[in-house]
Coordinates of C-alpha atoms in Angstrom, one line a residue:
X1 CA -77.8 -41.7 -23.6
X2 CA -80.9 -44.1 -23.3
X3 CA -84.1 -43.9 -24.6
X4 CA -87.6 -45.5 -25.3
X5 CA -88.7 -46.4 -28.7
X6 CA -90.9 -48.6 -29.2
X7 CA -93.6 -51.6 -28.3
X8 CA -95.9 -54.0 -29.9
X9 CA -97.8 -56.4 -28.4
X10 CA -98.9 -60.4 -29.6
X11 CA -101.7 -62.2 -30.2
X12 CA -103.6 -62.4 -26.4
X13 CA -105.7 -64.9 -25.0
X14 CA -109.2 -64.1 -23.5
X15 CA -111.1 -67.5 -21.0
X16 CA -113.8 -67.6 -18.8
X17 CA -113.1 -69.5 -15.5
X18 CA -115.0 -72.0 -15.7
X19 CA -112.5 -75.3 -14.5
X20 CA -110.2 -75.9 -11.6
X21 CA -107.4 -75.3 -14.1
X22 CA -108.0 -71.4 -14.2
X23 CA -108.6 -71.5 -10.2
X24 CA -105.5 -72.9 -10.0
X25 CA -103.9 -69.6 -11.8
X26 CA -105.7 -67.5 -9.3
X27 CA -108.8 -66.4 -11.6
X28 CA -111.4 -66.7 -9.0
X29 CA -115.0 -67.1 -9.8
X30 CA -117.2 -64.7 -11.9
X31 CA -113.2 -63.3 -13.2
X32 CA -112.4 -64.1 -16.8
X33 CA -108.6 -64.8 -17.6
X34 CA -106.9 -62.3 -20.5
X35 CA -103.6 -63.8 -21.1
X36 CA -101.5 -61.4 -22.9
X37 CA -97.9 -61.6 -24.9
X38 CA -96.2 -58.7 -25.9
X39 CA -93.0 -57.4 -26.8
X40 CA -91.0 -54.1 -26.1
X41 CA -87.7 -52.3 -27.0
X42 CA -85.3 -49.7 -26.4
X43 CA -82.2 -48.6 -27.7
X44 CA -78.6 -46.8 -25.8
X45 CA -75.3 -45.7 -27.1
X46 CA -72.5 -47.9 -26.5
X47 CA -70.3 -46.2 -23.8
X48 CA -67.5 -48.6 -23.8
X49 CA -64.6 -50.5 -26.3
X50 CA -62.3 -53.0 -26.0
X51 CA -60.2 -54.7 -28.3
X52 CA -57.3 -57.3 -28.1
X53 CA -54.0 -56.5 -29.3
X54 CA -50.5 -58.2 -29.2
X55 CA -47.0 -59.2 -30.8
X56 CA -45.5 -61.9 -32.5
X57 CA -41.5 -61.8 -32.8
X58 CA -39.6 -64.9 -34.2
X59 CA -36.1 -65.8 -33.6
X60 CA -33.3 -68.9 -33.6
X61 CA -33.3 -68.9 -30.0
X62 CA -36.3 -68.8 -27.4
X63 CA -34.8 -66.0 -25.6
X64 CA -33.9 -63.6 -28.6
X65 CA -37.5 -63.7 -29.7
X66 CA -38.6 -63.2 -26.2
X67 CA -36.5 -59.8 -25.8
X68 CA -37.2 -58.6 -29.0
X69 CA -40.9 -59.7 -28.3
X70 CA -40.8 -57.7 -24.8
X71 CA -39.2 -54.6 -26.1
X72 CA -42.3 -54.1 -28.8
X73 CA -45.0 -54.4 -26.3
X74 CA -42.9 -51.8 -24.4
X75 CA -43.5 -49.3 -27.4
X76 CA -47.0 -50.2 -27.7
X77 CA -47.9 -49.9 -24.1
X78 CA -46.3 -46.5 -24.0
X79 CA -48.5 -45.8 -27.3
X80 CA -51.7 -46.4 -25.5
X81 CA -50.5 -44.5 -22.7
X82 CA -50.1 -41.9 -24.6
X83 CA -53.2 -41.8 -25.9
X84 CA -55.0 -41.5 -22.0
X85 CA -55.5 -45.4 -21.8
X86 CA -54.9 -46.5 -18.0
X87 CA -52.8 -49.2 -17.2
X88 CA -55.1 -51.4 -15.5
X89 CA -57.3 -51.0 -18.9
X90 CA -54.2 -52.8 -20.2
X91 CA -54.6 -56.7 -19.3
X92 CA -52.5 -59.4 -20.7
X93 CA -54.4 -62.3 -22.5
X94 CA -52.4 -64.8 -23.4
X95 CA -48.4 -65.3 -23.4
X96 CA -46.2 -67.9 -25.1
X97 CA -42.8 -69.2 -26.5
X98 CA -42.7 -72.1 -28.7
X99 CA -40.7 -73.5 -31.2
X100 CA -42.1 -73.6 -34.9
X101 CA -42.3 -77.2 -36.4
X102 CA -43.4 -76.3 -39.6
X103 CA -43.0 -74.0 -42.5
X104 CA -40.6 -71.3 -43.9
X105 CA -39.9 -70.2 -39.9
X106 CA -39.0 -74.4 -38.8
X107 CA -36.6 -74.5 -36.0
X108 CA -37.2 -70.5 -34.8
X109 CA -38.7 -70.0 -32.0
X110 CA -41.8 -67.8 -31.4
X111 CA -42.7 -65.5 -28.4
X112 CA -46.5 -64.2 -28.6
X113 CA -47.8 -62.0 -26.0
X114 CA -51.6 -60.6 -26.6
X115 CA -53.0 -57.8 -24.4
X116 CA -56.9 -56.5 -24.1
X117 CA -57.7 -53.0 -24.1
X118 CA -60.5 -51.5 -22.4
X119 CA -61.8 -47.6 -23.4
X120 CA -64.2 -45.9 -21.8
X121 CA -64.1 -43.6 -25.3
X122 CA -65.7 -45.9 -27.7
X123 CA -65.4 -42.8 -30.8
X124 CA -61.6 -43.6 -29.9
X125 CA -60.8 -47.2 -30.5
X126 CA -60.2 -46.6 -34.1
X127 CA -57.3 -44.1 -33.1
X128 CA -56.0 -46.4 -30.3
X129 CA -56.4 -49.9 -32.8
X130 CA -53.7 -47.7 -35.4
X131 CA -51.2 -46.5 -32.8
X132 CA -50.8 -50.0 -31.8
X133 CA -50.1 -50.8 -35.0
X134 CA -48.1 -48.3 -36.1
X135 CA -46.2 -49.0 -32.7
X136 CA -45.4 -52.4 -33.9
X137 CA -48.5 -54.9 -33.4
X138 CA -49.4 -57.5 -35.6
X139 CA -51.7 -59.1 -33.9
X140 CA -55.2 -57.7 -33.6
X141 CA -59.3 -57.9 -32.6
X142 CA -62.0 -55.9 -32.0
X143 CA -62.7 -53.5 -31.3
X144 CA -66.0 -54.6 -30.1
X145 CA -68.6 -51.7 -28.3
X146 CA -70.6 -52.5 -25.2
X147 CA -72.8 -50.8 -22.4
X148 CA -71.5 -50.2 -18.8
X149 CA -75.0 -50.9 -17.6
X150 CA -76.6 -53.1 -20.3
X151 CA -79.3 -54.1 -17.2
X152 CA -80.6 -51.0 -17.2
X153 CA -81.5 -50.1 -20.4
X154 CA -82.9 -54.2 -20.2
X155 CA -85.3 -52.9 -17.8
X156 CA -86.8 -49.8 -19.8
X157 CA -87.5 -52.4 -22.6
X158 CA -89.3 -54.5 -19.9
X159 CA -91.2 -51.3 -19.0
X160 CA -91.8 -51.3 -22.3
X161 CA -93.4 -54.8 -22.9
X162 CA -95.6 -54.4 -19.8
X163 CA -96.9 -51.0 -20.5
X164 CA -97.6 -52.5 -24.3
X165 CA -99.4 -55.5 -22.6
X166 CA -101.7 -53.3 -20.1
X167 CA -102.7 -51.0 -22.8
X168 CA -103.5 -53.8 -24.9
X169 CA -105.6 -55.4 -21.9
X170 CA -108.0 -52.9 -21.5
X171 CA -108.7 -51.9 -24.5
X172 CA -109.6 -55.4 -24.4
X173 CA -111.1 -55.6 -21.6
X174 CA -113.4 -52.4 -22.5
X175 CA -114.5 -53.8 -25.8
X176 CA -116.0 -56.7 -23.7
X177 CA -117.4 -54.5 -21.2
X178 CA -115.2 -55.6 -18.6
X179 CA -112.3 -54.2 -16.5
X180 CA -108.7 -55.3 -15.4
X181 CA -109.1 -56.4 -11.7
X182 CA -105.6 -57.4 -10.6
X183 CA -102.4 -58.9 -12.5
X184 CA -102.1 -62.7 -11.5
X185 CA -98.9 -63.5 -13.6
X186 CA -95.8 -62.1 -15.8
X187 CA -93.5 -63.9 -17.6
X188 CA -90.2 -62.9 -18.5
X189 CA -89.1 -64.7 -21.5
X190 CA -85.9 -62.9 -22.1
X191 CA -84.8 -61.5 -25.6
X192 CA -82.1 -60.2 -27.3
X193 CA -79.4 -57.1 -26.5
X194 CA -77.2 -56.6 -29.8
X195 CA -75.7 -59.7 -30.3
X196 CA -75.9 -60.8 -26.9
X197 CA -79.3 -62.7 -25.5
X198 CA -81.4 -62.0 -22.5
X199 CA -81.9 -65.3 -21.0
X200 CA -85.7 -65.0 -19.3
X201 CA -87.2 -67.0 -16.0
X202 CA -88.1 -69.7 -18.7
X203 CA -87.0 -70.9 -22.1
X204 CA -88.8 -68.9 -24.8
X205 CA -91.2 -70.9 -26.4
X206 CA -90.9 -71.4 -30.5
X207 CA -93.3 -68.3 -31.6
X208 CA -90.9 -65.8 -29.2
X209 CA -87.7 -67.7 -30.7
X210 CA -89.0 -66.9 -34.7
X211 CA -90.0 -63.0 -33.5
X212 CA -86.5 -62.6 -32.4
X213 CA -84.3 -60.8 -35.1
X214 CA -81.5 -63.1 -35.7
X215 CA -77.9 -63.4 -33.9
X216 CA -75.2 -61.7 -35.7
X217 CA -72.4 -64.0 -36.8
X218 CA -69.3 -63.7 -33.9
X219 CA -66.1 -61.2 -34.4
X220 CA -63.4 -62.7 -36.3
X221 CA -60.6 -64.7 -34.5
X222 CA -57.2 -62.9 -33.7
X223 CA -55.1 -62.6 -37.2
X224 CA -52.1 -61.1 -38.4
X225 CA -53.9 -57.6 -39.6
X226 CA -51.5 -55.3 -42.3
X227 CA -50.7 -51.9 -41.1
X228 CA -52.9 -49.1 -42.3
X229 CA -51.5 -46.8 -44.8
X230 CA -52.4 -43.7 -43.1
X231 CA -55.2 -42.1 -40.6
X232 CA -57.5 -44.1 -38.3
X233 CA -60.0 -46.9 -39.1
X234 CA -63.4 -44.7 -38.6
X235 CA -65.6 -45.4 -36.0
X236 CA -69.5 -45.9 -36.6
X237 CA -70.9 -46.5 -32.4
X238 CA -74.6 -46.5 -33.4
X239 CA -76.7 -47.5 -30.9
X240 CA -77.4 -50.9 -29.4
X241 CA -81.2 -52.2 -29.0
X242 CA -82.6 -54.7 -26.4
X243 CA -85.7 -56.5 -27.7
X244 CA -87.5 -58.4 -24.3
X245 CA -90.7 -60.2 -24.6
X246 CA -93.4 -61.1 -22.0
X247 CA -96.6 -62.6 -21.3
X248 CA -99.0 -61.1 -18.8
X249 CA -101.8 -63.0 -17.5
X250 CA -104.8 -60.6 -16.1
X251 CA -108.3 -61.0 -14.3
X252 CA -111.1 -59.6 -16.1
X253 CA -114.5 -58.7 -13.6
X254 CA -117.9 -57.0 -15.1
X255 CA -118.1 -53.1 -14.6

């Protein structure tokens, strides 16, 4: 689900040709240059989760812990297949065996094997994160919620800003008694899509920077996470918005 929500447009600038500098822009004589910033938005649903799972198993010898290490991922694995998740959503991460140095487990070995997860469900991650770990995982992060096609919804919040800075121009434009003659530039200076930015065809200048609502912190690092008690961990999707910002030079002529 996508839709349009909102626009504002910034302050805008209004010249009069009158140097080689504004020729060089392409206002041409008798045109005055409205330069224009704005901003624009839209929102979507996230349509896709993933989270990273795994096991750690500890023994005296390397290949014990291994074994016992293999034979709980089997039980996980056949949890999430249960629940309708594909194998190739399934991808191993990150596998080790190591012996522990340190601690109350010195001189056991440790096998670690951490798998990501990939649903195309995102209201069922919190079901799939407590099967794994009622299946025996004790290693866990996420979920996290994403877009299958963030670019699109991108683009209807550049519609957005453009549509935001034409309106803005002529109702310029008609207060001065002039009217929009052509479009002689647009700037994409990116933005921000949840916690993810939009890198634009230039760095954002400092004004753009302090209009953009700030980064959320990253997701935790992997960690031993306790088994739930009971039920699964609920799962609020929301909505994710993209926030883009542009500037949009246009050349005024009399009526």
């Amino acid at each position: 689900m996508q839709k349009l929500i909102l626009a504002a447009a910034a302050p805008l600038v209004l010249a009069a040709c009158s140097d080689r500098a504004d020729e060089a822009r392409g206002v041409d004589h008798g045109e005055t240059l409205l330069s224009v910033s704005a901003s624009g938005q839209a929102e979507s649903r996230p349509d896709r989760a993933q989270f990273n799972a795994g096991v750690e198993t500890f023994s005296r010898s390397a290949t014990a812990a291994s074994e016992a290490n293999a034979e709980k991922l089997a039980e996980i694995v056949a949890a999430l297949r249960e629940m309708g998740v594909a194998e190739e959503d399934i991808q191993t991460q990150n596998v080790s065996v190591r012996r522990v140095e340190w601690g109350d487990r010195k001189g056991q070995y440790q096998a670690s094997n951490v798998f990501q997860v990939k649903m195309d469900d995102p209201d069922a991650a919190g079901a799939a994160v407590t099967a794994v770990t009622e299946a025996g995982a004790n290693v866990l992060g996420g979920p996290s919620l994403t877009m299958s096609d963030p670019e699109a919804v991108a683009n209807l919040a550049y519609a957005d800003a453009y549509k935001a800075a034409r309106t803005r121009a002529e109702a310029y434009a008609e207060a001065a008694g002039m009217e929009i003659s052509r479009v002689l530039y647009i700037r994409d200076a990116g933005g921000q899509q949840g916690n993810t930015w939009l890198r634009g065809a230039e760095v954002m200048n400092e004004a753009m920077v302090q209009r953009t609502a700030p980064v959320a912190p990253p997701p935790p690092p992997l960690a031993i996470s306790p088994r739930p008690e009971s039920g699964s961990p609920g799962m609020m999707v929301g909505t994710t918005r993209s926030y883009v910002y542009i500037q949009v030079d246009f050349a005024l002529r009399e009526k």
